[in-house]
Coordinates of C-alpha atoms and ligand atoms in Angstrom, one line a residue:
M1 CA 149.2 102.9 87.9
S2 CA 151.0 100.3 90.0
G3 CA 149.3 98.4 92.8
S4 CA 145.6 98.5 92.9
A5 CA 145.1 102.2 92.1
V6 CA 142.3 102.8 89.5
I7 CA 142.5 105.7 87.1
D8 CA 139.8 107.3 84.9
R9 CA 139.9 106.5 81.2
Y10 CA 139.8 110.2 80.4
Y11 CA 140.8 113.1 82.6
R12 CA 137.9 114.2 84.8
H13 CA 137.0 117.2 86.9
I14 CA 133.8 118.9 87.9
F15 CA 132.9 122.5 88.7
T16 CA 131.2 123.9 91.8
A17 CA 128.3 124.9 89.5
H18 CA 127.6 121.1 88.8
T19 CA 124.9 121.0 91.4
E20 CA 123.0 118.1 89.9
L21 CA 126.0 115.9 90.0
L22 CA 127.0 117.1 93.4
D23 CA 123.5 116.1 94.7
V24 CA 123.9 112.6 93.2
I25 CA 127.3 112.2 94.8
R26 CA 125.8 113.2 98.1
T27 CA 122.8 110.9 97.7
L28 CA 125.1 108.0 96.9
G29 CA 127.1 108.6 100.1
L30 CA 130.2 109.6 98.3
E31 CA 130.6 113.2 99.6
D32 CA 133.6 112.2 101.8
R33 CA 135.5 111.3 98.6
L34 CA 134.8 114.7 97.0
V35 CA 137.7 117.1 96.9
F36 CA 137.6 120.7 95.6
K37 CA 141.0 122.2 94.9
K38 CA 142.5 124.9 92.8
A39 CA 144.3 123.6 89.8
A40 CA 147.1 125.3 87.9
M41 CA 146.1 126.2 84.3
A42 CA 148.4 127.3 81.5
Y43 CA 148.6 127.9 77.7
Y44 CA 151.4 126.8 75.4
S45 CA 151.9 129.3 72.6
R46 CA 154.8 130.0 70.3
G47 CA 157.2 127.6 72.1
K48 CA 156.5 128.8 75.6
I49 CA 154.2 127.8 78.5
Y50 CA 152.3 130.7 80.1
P51 CA 150.4 130.3 83.4
L52 CA 146.8 131.4 82.9
N53 CA 145.0 131.5 86.3
S54 CA 144.2 135.1 86.8
A55 CA 143.7 138.5 85.1
I56 CA 147.3 139.3 86.0
D57 CA 148.4 136.1 84.1
L58 CA 146.4 137.2 81.1
L59 CA 148.1 140.7 81.2
R60 CA 151.4 138.9 81.1
F61 CA 150.5 136.7 78.1
R62 CA 153.1 137.8 75.6
P63 CA 151.8 136.3 72.4
L64 CA 149.2 139.0 72.4
T65 CA 149.7 142.8 72.4
L66 CA 148.6 144.6 75.6
A67 CA 145.5 145.9 73.7
E68 CA 144.7 142.3 72.7
R69 CA 145.1 141.0 76.2
L70 CA 142.7 143.6 77.5
R71 CA 140.2 142.8 74.7
V72 CA 140.4 139.0 75.5
G73 CA 139.8 139.8 79.2
I74 CA 136.9 142.2 78.6
S75 CA 135.2 139.9 76.1
T76 CA 135.4 137.0 78.5
S77 CA 134.0 139.0 81.4
T78 CA 131.1 140.4 79.3
L79 CA 130.2 136.8 78.2
I80 CA 130.2 135.7 81.8
L81 CA 127.9 138.5 82.8
K82 CA 125.2 137.6 80.2
R83 CA 122.5 135.5 81.7
D84 CA 120.6 134.3 78.6
W85 CA 122.1 131.9 76.0
R86 CA 119.5 132.7 73.4
A87 CA 121.3 135.8 72.3
F88 CA 124.2 133.6 71.2
D89 CA 122.4 130.7 69.5
G90 CA 122.6 132.0 66.0
V91 CA 126.1 133.6 66.3
T92 CA 129.3 131.7 65.8
A93 CA 131.9 131.9 68.5
A94 CA 134.5 132.7 65.8
A95 CA 132.5 135.7 64.5
L96 CA 131.8 137.0 68.0
L97 CA 135.4 136.6 69.3
K98 CA 136.9 138.1 66.1
K99 CA 134.6 141.2 66.6
R100 CA 135.5 141.5 70.3
C101 CA 139.2 140.6 70.2
G102 CA 140.3 141.5 66.7
N103 CA 141.4 139.0 64.0
R104 CA 144.9 138.6 65.5
G105 CA 143.7 138.3 69.1
Y106 CA 141.2 135.7 67.9
A107 CA 143.8 133.8 65.8
R108 CA 146.4 133.7 68.6
F109 CA 144.2 133.0 71.6
W110 CA 140.8 131.6 70.8
E111 CA 141.1 129.9 67.5
P112 CA 143.6 127.3 68.7
L113 CA 141.2 126.4 71.6
L114 CA 138.2 126.1 69.3
K115 CA 140.2 124.0 66.8
N116 CA 141.4 121.7 69.6
K117 CA 137.8 120.9 70.4
F118 CA 136.0 121.0 67.1
G119 CA 138.7 120.6 64.4
T120 CA 137.6 121.6 60.9
H121 CA 134.2 122.7 62.3
S122 CA 135.7 125.2 64.7
S123 CA 134.5 128.3 62.8
E124 CA 130.9 127.0 62.8
V125 CA 130.4 126.4 66.5
S126 CA 127.7 128.5 68.2
A127 CA 128.8 131.1 70.7
T128 CA 126.4 129.4 73.1
W129 CA 128.9 126.7 73.6
L130 CA 131.6 129.1 74.7
W131 CA 129.1 131.0 76.9
D132 CA 128.2 127.9 78.8
R133 CA 131.8 126.8 79.3
L134 CA 132.6 130.2 80.8
Q135 CA 129.4 130.2 82.9
S136 CA 130.0 126.7 84.4
R137 CA 133.5 127.6 85.4
T138 CA 132.5 130.8 87.1
R139 CA 129.1 130.1 88.6
G140 CA 129.9 128.4 91.8
R141 CA 128.1 127.0 94.8
L142 CA 128.3 129.2 97.9
G143 CA 130.8 127.8 100.4
R144 CA 133.1 126.3 97.9
S145 CA 136.0 128.4 96.7
S146 CA 135.5 129.9 93.3
G147 CA 137.7 128.5 90.5
A148 CA 138.4 125.3 92.4
L149 CA 137.9 122.0 90.5
G150 CA 136.3 118.9 92.0
Y151 CA 137.4 115.3 91.9
L152 CA 136.2 112.0 93.5
R153 CA 139.2 110.4 95.3
G154 CA 139.5 106.9 93.8
G155 CA 138.1 108.0 90.4
F156 CA 134.7 108.8 89.0
G157 CA 134.2 105.1 88.3
L158 CA 133.2 104.8 92.0
L159 CA 130.2 107.0 91.3
F160 CA 129.0 104.6 88.5
E161 CA 129.7 101.5 90.7
R162 CA 127.5 103.0 93.4
L163 CA 124.8 104.0 91.0
E164 CA 124.8 100.4 89.5
A165 CA 124.5 99.0 93.0
E166 CA 121.5 101.3 93.7
I167 CA 119.8 100.3 90.5
V168 CA 120.2 96.6 91.2
R169 CA 119.0 97.2 94.8
H170 CA 115.8 98.7 93.3
G171 CA 115.2 95.7 91.1
G172 CA 116.9 96.9 87.9
R173 CA 119.2 94.6 85.9
I174 CA 122.3 95.9 84.2
M175 CA 123.9 94.0 81.4
T176 CA 127.4 95.1 80.3
G177 CA 129.3 93.5 77.4
H178 CA 126.1 93.2 75.4
P179 CA 126.2 95.7 72.6
V180 CA 122.9 96.4 71.0
S181 CA 123.1 96.0 67.2
A182 CA 119.4 96.1 66.3
I183 CA 116.2 97.4 67.8
E184 CA 113.1 96.3 66.0
K185 CA 109.4 96.4 66.8
A186 CA 107.1 93.3 66.6
G187 CA 104.2 95.0 64.8
P188 CA 103.1 98.7 65.1
N189 CA 101.8 98.3 68.7
G190 CA 104.1 95.5 69.6
S191 CA 107.1 95.2 71.9
F192 CA 110.7 96.0 71.1
I193 CA 113.0 93.2 70.3
L194 CA 116.8 93.7 70.8
N195 CA 119.3 91.9 68.7
G196 CA 116.5 89.5 67.4
D197 CA 116.0 88.1 70.9
T198 CA 112.2 87.5 70.9
A199 CA 112.4 85.8 74.3
S200 CA 113.0 89.1 76.1
P201 CA 110.7 91.8 74.6
F202 CA 110.6 95.4 76.0
H203 CA 107.6 97.7 76.4
A204 CA 109.7 100.8 75.8
C205 CA 113.3 101.7 74.7
I206 CA 115.3 104.7 75.8
V207 CA 118.4 105.0 73.6
T208 CA 121.3 107.0 75.0
L209 CA 123.8 106.4 72.2
P210 CA 125.2 109.1 69.8
L211 CA 122.8 109.8 66.9
P212 CA 124.9 108.0 64.2
R213 CA 124.8 104.8 66.3
F214 CA 121.1 105.2 67.0
A215 CA 120.3 105.6 63.3
E216 CA 122.4 102.5 62.5
I217 CA 120.7 100.2 65.0
V218 CA 117.0 101.2 64.4
P219 CA 116.3 100.2 60.7
A220 CA 112.7 101.3 60.9
L221 CA 113.4 105.0 61.4
P222 CA 111.8 107.1 58.6
R223 CA 114.0 108.7 56.0
D224 CA 113.2 112.4 56.8
Y225 CA 113.9 111.8 60.5
R226 CA 117.3 110.1 59.7
E227 CA 118.1 113.1 57.5
Q228 CA 117.3 115.5 60.4
L229 CA 119.6 113.5 62.7
A230 CA 122.4 113.3 60.1
R231 CA 122.7 117.1 60.3
I232 CA 124.3 116.8 63.7
E233 CA 128.0 115.9 63.7
Y234 CA 130.4 114.9 66.4
S235 CA 134.1 115.0 67.0
H236 CA 135.9 111.9 68.3
S237 CA 138.6 111.4 71.0
V238 CA 142.1 110.1 71.1
C239 CA 143.7 110.2 74.5
M240 CA 147.0 108.9 75.5
I241 CA 147.7 108.2 79.2
L242 CA 151.3 108.3 80.3
R243 CA 152.7 107.0 83.6
L244 CA 155.9 109.0 84.1
Q245 CA 158.8 108.8 86.5
E246 CA 159.2 112.6 86.7
P247 CA 156.6 115.4 86.3
L248 CA 156.4 117.3 83.1
S249 CA 155.6 120.7 84.6
P250 CA 153.9 122.2 87.7
H251 CA 150.6 122.7 85.8
Y252 CA 147.5 120.6 85.9
W253 CA 146.2 121.7 82.6
I254 CA 148.0 123.1 79.6
N255 CA 146.1 124.1 76.5
V256 CA 148.3 123.6 73.4
G257 CA 147.9 126.5 71.0
D258 CA 150.1 125.1 68.3
E259 CA 148.7 123.3 65.3
N260 CA 152.0 121.4 64.8
V261 CA 151.6 119.6 68.1
P262 CA 149.3 116.6 67.6
F263 CA 147.7 116.8 71.0
A264 CA 145.5 119.6 72.2
V265 CA 145.8 119.4 76.0
I266 CA 148.3 118.1 78.5
V267 CA 146.5 117.2 81.7
E268 CA 148.9 116.3 84.5
H269 CA 146.4 114.8 87.0
T270 CA 148.9 114.2 89.7
N271 CA 149.9 117.9 89.8
W272 CA 146.4 118.7 91.0
M273 CA 145.2 115.7 93.0
G274 CA 148.6 114.1 93.9
G275 CA 148.7 110.4 93.4
D276 CA 146.4 107.7 94.8
D277 CA 149.3 105.6 93.7
P278 CA 151.9 104.8 96.4
G279 CA 154.6 104.4 93.7
G280 CA 154.7 108.2 93.3
Q281 CA 154.3 108.0 89.5
H282 CA 153.1 111.0 87.5
L283 CA 149.9 110.6 85.5
V284 CA 149.5 112.6 82.3
Y285 CA 146.8 112.6 79.7
L286 CA 147.7 113.9 76.2
S287 CA 144.4 114.3 74.5
R288 CA 142.8 115.7 71.3
Y289 CA 139.5 115.7 69.5
C290 CA 139.5 114.8 65.9
D291 CA 137.4 114.5 62.8
C292 CA 138.4 110.9 62.5
G293 CA 138.9 109.3 59.0
D294 CA 142.3 110.5 58.0
D295 CA 143.3 111.9 61.4
F296 CA 146.8 111.1 62.2
A297 CA 146.3 110.2 65.9
W298 CA 143.3 108.1 65.1
R299 CA 145.0 105.9 62.6
T300 CA 148.6 105.7 63.9
P301 CA 149.4 102.6 65.8
D302 CA 149.9 103.2 69.6
A303 CA 153.7 102.5 69.8
E304 CA 154.3 104.8 66.8
L305 CA 152.1 107.5 68.3
L306 CA 154.0 107.3 71.6
D307 CA 157.3 108.0 69.6
V308 CA 155.8 111.0 67.9
Y309 CA 154.2 112.4 71.1
C310 CA 157.5 111.9 73.0
G311 CA 159.3 113.9 70.3
H312 CA 157.0 116.8 70.9
L313 CA 157.3 116.5 74.7
R314 CA 161.1 116.7 74.4
R315 CA 160.8 119.9 72.5
M316 CA 158.2 121.4 74.9
F317 CA 159.8 120.3 78.2
A318 CA 163.6 120.5 78.5
N319 CA 163.7 118.0 81.4
F320 CA 161.6 115.3 79.7
R321 CA 163.4 112.1 78.6
D322 CA 161.8 109.1 76.8
S323 CA 163.1 106.9 79.7
H324 CA 160.7 108.7 82.0
V325 CA 157.8 106.8 80.4
L326 CA 157.0 103.9 82.6
G327 CA 153.8 102.9 80.8
F328 CA 151.2 104.2 78.4
H329 CA 147.8 103.5 77.1
V330 CA 145.7 105.0 74.2
N331 CA 141.9 105.3 74.3
R332 CA 140.0 106.1 71.1
D333 CA 136.3 106.8 71.1
L334 CA 133.8 107.8 68.4
H335 CA 131.2 110.6 68.7
T336 CA 132.3 112.0 72.1
Q337 CA 131.6 115.7 71.4
P338 CA 128.5 116.9 69.6
I339 CA 129.3 119.9 67.4
F340 CA 126.9 122.6 68.5
K341 CA 126.8 124.8 65.3
A342 CA 125.1 128.2 65.1
H343 CA 121.3 127.9 65.3
F344 CA 121.6 124.4 66.9
S345 CA 118.3 125.0 68.7
R346 CA 116.6 124.5 65.3
V347 CA 118.0 121.0 64.8
L348 CA 117.9 119.8 68.4
P349 CA 116.1 116.4 68.4
P350 CA 113.3 115.9 70.9
F351 CA 113.0 112.9 73.3
A352 CA 110.2 111.4 71.3
T353 CA 111.0 109.7 68.1
P354 CA 108.7 108.8 65.2
I355 CA 108.4 105.3 66.7
K356 CA 105.9 105.0 69.6
N357 CA 107.7 104.2 73.0
L358 CA 111.1 104.6 71.5
F359 CA 112.9 107.6 73.1
L360 CA 116.2 109.3 72.5
V361 CA 118.3 110.8 75.3
D362 CA 121.6 111.8 73.7
S363 CA 124.5 114.2 74.4
S364 CA 123.3 116.4 71.4
Q365 CA 120.3 117.3 73.6
F366 CA 122.6 118.8 76.2
Y367 CA 122.5 122.0 74.2
P368 CA 122.7 124.9 75.3
R369 CA 124.6 123.3 78.1
S370 CA 128.0 121.8 77.4
R371 CA 128.8 118.1 77.5
C372 CA 129.8 116.8 80.9
M373 CA 128.6 114.3 83.5
N374 CA 126.5 117.0 85.3
T375 CA 124.5 117.6 82.1
S376 CA 124.0 113.9 81.6
F377 CA 122.3 113.7 85.0
T378 CA 120.3 116.9 84.3
L379 CA 119.1 115.5 81.0
A380 CA 118.1 112.2 82.7
R381 CA 116.0 114.1 85.2
E382 CA 114.4 116.2 82.4
F383 CA 113.6 113.0 80.6
N384 CA 112.0 111.5 83.6
L385 CA 109.8 114.6 84.1
Y386 CA 108.8 114.4 80.4
R387 CA 107.9 110.7 80.7
W388 CA 105.9 111.1 83.9
G389 CA 104.1 114.0 82.3
R390 CA 103.2 111.9 79.3
E391 CA 102.1 108.9 81.4
A392 CA 99.9 111.2 83.5
R393 CA 98.2 112.6 80.4
S394 CA 97.6 109.2 78.7
Ligands
LIG1 C1 138.2 113.4 76.6 C2 137.0 113.6 77.4 C3 137.1 114.3 78.6 C4 136.0 114.5 79.4 N1 136.2 115.2 80.6 C5 135.1 115.4 81.4 C6 135.3 116.1 82.6 O1 136.4 116.5 83.0 N2 134.2 116.3 83.4 C7 132.9 115.8 83.0 O2 132.0 116.0 83.7 N3 132.7 115.2 81.8 C8 133.8 115.0 81.0 N4 133.6 114.3 79.8 C9 132.2 114.0 79.4 C10 131.6 112.7 80.0 O3 132.6 111.7 80.1 C11 130.6 112.0 79.1 O4 131.1 111.9 77.8 C12 129.3 112.8 79.0 O5 128.8 112.9 80.3 C13 128.3 112.1 78.1 O6 128.0 110.8 78.6 P1 127.1 109.8 77.7 O7 126.5 108.8 78.6 O8 126.2 110.5 76.8 O9 128.2 109.1 76.8 P2 129.3 108.0 77.1 O10 129.9 108.3 78.4 O11 130.2 108.0 75.9 O12 128.5 106.6 77.2 C14 128.0 105.9 76.1 C15 128.0 104.4 76.6 O13 127.3 103.6 75.6 C16 128.0 102.4 75.4 N5 127.6 101.9 74.1 C17 128.1 102.3 72.9 N6 127.5 101.6 71.8 C18 126.7 100.7 72.5 C19 125.8 99.7 71.9 N7 125.6 99.5 70.6 N8 125.1 99.0 72.8 C20 125.2 99.2 74.2 N9 126.0 100.2 74.7 C21 126.7 100.9 73.9 C22 129.4 102.8 75.5 O14 130.2 101.6 75.8 C23 129.4 103.8 76.7 O15 129.5 103.2 77.9 C24 134.7 114.0 79.0 C25 134.6 113.3 77.8 C26 135.7 113.1 77.1 C27 135.5 112.3 75.8

């Protein structure tokens, strides 16, 4: 954005059910920045955008027959009413939704959403993932209007700046721009050496990287443990941020249910939060998850990708012109979404690793909860409890 406005690298919102994160925000003195507001949601299907904010909207969703609309609504409500995820662990979301919504209802409504998130793995994803997504949207904290989404004015980067300041105030040291490429141990009971730097040994290491990176940088991990980790796969993110002169639509979030469109969601942040930017520009994220490798959006140079994306925007939004684009930026990140396949509880890695005092705290361990900042803080707390418990016993 122009001026000094800061924007998040990826679109960000939180739910009223994200109590762990809300407590952190309050503890860090940022509650006055917190805004909860309803956001307009929609679904792009068969060349049209359908608002999707209520049961009435669902009943008007023309790509489905009336019976299919009812089945989608009922299946969603029954999933929300279930309180225990264990019933869903071994069932795929695809099998469950096909059974409850019919093959066509599944193919026209749910399948595009699952493919957008998990690509070629969409049919293997556990119904637990879907269950948690629906739960976290609907389980709200009393006093905050249900269905509203939360944002930190100024961006969620503020939260991490405040957190960093607190860590430093308590004597911690944070080093950014120092990627860890090797973790080794100086003898079976020795200290950990990072990147061969013997001058700064560590008593213990807690690795919070995705499993493939973890396995890469710790050469001493035993083979059977590596094989266990390798069973867990991830999708990767490609997200284009556009600064536009004119809005695209009145919606905050549009799920794109069309495989010919190379982005999966259109998130028009300024339609929800307005602009922190005095220039009145419109901020849009065009995002997708991909399997990487031969994925079109992953390998296409940024300027070319913009041309392709603009072509699709012209077809989707009659008022859009290429000249509305004032600026753009593409973020690509590996291993951003662990793929929670059916029976994921059986492969979930524990905090402890085969190497003494080397611990793993990774987003794959979020399961059965879905990946978001709130679960990161919850997992950190769970890890602390585990560590204190161990220390107390030893
Ligand atoms: C497209 C997208 C949209 C999202 N939207 C939301 C949302 O709306 N709400 C929400 O709550 N959450 C959202 N999330 C999830 C959230 O941003 C985090 O991904 C999640 O909380 C997991 O955090 P993490 O710390 O495990 O991973 P990350 O946030 O990915 O952090 C990993 C860190 O490790 C660093 N790193 C990598 N390799 C090394 C190395 N070798 N040495 C040292 N450091 C290294 C990276 O630079 C990075 O800073 C979204 C994520 C994505 C990708």
